[in-house]
PDB file of C-alpha atoms in Angstrom:
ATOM      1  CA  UNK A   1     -42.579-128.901  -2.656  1.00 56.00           C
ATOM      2  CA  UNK A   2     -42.292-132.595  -2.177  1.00 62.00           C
ATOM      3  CA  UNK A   3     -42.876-131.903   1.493  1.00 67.00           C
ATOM      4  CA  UNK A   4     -45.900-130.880   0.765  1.00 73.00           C
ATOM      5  CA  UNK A   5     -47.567-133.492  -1.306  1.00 71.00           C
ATOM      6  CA  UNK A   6     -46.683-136.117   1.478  1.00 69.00           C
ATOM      7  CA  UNK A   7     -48.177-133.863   4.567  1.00 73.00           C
ATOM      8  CA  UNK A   8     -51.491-133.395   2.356  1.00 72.00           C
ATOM      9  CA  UNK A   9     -51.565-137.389   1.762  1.00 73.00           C
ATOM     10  CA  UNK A  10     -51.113-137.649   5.626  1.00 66.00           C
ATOM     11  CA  UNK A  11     -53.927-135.519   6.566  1.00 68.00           C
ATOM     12  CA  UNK A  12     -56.687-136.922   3.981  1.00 74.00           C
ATOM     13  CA  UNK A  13     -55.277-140.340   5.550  1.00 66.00           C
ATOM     14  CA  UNK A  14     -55.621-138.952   9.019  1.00 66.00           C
ATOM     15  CA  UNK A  15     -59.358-137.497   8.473  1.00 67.00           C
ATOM     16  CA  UNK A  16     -60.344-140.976   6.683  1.00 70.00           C
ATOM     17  CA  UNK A  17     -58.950-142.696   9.765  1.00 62.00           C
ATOM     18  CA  UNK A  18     -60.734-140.443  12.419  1.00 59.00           C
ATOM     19  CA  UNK A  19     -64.239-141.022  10.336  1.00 52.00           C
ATOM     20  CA  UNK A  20     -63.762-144.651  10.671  1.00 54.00           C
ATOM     21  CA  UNK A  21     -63.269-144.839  13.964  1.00 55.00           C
ATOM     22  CA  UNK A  22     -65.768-142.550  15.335  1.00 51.00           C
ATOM     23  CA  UNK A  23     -68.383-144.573  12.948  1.00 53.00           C
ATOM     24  CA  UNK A  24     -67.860-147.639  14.589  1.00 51.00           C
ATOM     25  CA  UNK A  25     -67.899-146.035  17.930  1.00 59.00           C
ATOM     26  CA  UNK A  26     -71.874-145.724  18.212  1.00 68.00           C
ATOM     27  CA  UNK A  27     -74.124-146.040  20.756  1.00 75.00           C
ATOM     28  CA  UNK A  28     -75.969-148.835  20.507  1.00 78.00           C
ATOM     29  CA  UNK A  29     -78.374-147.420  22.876  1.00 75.00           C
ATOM     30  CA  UNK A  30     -78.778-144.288  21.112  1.00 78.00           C
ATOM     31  CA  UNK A  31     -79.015-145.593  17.954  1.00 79.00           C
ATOM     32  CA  UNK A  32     -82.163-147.945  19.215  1.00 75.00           C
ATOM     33  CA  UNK A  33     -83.937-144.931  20.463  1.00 73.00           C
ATOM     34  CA  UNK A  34     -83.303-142.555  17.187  1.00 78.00           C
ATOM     35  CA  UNK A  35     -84.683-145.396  15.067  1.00 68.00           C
ATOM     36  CA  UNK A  36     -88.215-144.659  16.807  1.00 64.00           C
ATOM     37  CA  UNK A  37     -90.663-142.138  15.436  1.00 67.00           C
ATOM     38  CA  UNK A  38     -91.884-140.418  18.080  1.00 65.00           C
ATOM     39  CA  UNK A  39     -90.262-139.861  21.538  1.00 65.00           C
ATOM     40  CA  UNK A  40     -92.500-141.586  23.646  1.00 64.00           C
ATOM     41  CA  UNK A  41     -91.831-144.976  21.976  1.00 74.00           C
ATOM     42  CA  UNK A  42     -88.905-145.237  24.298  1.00 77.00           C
ATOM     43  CA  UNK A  43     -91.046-145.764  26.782  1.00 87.00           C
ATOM     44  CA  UNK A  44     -92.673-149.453  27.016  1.00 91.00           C
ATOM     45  CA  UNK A  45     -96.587-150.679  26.900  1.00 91.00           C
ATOM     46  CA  UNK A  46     -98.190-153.838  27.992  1.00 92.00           C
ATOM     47  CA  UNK A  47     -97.300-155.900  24.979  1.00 93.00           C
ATOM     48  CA  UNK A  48     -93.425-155.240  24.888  1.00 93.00           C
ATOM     49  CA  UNK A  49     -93.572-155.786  29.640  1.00 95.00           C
ATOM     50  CA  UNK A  50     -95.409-159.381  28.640  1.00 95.00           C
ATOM     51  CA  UNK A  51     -92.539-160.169  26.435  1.00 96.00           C
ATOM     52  CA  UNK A  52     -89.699-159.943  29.124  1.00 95.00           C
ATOM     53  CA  UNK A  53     -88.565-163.450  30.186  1.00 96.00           C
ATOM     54  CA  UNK A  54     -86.084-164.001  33.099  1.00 96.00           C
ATOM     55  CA  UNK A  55     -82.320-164.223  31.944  1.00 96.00           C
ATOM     56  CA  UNK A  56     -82.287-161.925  29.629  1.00 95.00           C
ATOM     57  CA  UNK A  57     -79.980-159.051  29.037  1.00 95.00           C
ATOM     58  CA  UNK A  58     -80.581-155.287  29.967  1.00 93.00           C
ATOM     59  CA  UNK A  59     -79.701-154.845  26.354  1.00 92.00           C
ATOM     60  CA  UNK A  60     -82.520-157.214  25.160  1.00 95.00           C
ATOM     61  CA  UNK A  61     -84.559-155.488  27.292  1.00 94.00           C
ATOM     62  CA  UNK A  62     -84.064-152.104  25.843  1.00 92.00           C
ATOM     63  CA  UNK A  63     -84.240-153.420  22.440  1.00 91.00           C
ATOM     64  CA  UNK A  64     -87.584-154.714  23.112  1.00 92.00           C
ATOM     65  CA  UNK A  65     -88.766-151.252  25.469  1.00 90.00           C
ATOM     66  CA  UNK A  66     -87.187-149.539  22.216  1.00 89.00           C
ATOM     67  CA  UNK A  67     -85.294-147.419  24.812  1.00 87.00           C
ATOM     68  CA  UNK A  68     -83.304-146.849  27.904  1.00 87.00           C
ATOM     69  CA  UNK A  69     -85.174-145.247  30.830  1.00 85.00           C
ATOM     70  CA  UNK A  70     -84.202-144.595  34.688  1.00 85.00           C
ATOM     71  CA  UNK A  71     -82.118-146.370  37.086  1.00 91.00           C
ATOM     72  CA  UNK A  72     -83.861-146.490  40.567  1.00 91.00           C
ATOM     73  CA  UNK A  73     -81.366-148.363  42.045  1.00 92.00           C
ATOM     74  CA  UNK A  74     -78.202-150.458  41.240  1.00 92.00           C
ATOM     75  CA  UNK A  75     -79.547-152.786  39.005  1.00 92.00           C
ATOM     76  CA  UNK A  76     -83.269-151.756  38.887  1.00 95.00           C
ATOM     77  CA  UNK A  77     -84.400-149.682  36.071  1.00 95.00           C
ATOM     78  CA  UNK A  78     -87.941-147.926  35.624  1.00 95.00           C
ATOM     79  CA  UNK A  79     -89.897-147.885  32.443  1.00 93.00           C
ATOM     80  CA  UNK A  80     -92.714-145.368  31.918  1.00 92.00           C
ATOM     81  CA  UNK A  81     -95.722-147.053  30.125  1.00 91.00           C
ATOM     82  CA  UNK A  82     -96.237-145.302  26.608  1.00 87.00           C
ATOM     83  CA  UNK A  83     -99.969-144.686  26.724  1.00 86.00           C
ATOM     84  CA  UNK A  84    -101.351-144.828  30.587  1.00 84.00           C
ATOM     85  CA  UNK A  85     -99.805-141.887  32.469  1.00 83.00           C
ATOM     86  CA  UNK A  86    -100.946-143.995  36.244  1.00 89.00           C
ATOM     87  CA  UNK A  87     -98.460-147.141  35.564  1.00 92.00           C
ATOM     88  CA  UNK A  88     -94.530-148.051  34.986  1.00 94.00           C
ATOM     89  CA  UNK A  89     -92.647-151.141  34.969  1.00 95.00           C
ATOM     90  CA  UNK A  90     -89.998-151.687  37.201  1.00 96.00           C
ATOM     91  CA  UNK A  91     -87.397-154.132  35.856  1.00 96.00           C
ATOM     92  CA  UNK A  92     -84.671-155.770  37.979  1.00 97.00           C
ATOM     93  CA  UNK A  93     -81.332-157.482  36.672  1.00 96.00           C
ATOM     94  CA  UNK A  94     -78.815-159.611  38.322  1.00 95.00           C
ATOM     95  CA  UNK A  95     -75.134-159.456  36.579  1.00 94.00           C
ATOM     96  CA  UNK A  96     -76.827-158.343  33.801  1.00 92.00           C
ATOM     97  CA  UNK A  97     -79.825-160.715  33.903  1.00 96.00           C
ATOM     98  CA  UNK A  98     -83.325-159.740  34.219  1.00 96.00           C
ATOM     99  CA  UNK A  99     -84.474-161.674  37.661  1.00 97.00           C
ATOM    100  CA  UNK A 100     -87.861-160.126  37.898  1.00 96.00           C
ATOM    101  CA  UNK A 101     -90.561-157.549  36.701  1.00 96.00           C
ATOM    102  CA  UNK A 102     -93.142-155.625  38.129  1.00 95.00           C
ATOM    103  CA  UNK A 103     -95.927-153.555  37.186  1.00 95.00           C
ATOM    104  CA  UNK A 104     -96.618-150.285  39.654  1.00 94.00           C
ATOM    105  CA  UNK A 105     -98.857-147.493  39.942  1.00 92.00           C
ATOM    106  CA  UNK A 106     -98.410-144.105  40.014  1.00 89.00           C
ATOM    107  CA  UNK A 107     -99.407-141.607  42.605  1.00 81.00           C
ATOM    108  CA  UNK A 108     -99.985-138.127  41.926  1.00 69.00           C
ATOM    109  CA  UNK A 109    -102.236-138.503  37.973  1.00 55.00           C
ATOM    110  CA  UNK A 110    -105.662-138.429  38.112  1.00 52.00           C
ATOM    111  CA  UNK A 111    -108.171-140.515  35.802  1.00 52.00           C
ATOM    112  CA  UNK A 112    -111.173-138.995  36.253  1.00 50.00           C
ATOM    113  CA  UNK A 113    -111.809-135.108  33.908  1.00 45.00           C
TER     114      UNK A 113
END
């Protein structure tokens, strides 16, 4: 009877312990892009691009963006803009440093009705 008294107090601790650790186990990515409204607001626009300044961190980056988007290559990450379906941003890092920016255009959308 005593047995079990001690194995229920070892489970409740074991469950407590589990929900502790897989709270502080989030990802911080994930957790940037659920506190957005809609989707899309992962994506960046011209206002968050102009705020990118060399040296800083592919997570201040996605902070800012509001979102993680593709890699293109090691180290070079795309960013669809938000609103205009013809442009992205390409953003390049450097051991985790942004070292340059670019806006392109996109092939294949058409602008006129």
């Amino acid at each position: 009877m005593r047995n079990n008294f001690y194995i229920k107090r070892l489970n409740i601790c074991l469950l407590i312990g589990t929900l502790v650790i897989l709270t502080g186990c989030g990802d911080p990515i994930l957790e940037i892009e659920e506190s957005n409204t809609y989707h899309w607001q992962k994506n960046m626009n011209e206002a968050e691009f102009e705020k990118l300044k060399k040296g800083m961190s592919y997570m201040e980056v996605v902070e800012i963006a509001g979102g993680a988007e593709e890699m293109v290559k090691k180290d070079q990450y795309r960013w669809n803009d938000e609103i205009l379906m013809t442009q992205a941003y390409i953003i390049k890092f450097k051991d985790d440093k942004l070292i340059d920016k670019e806006v392109i255009e996109l092939k294949g959308y058409s602008t006129t009705k």
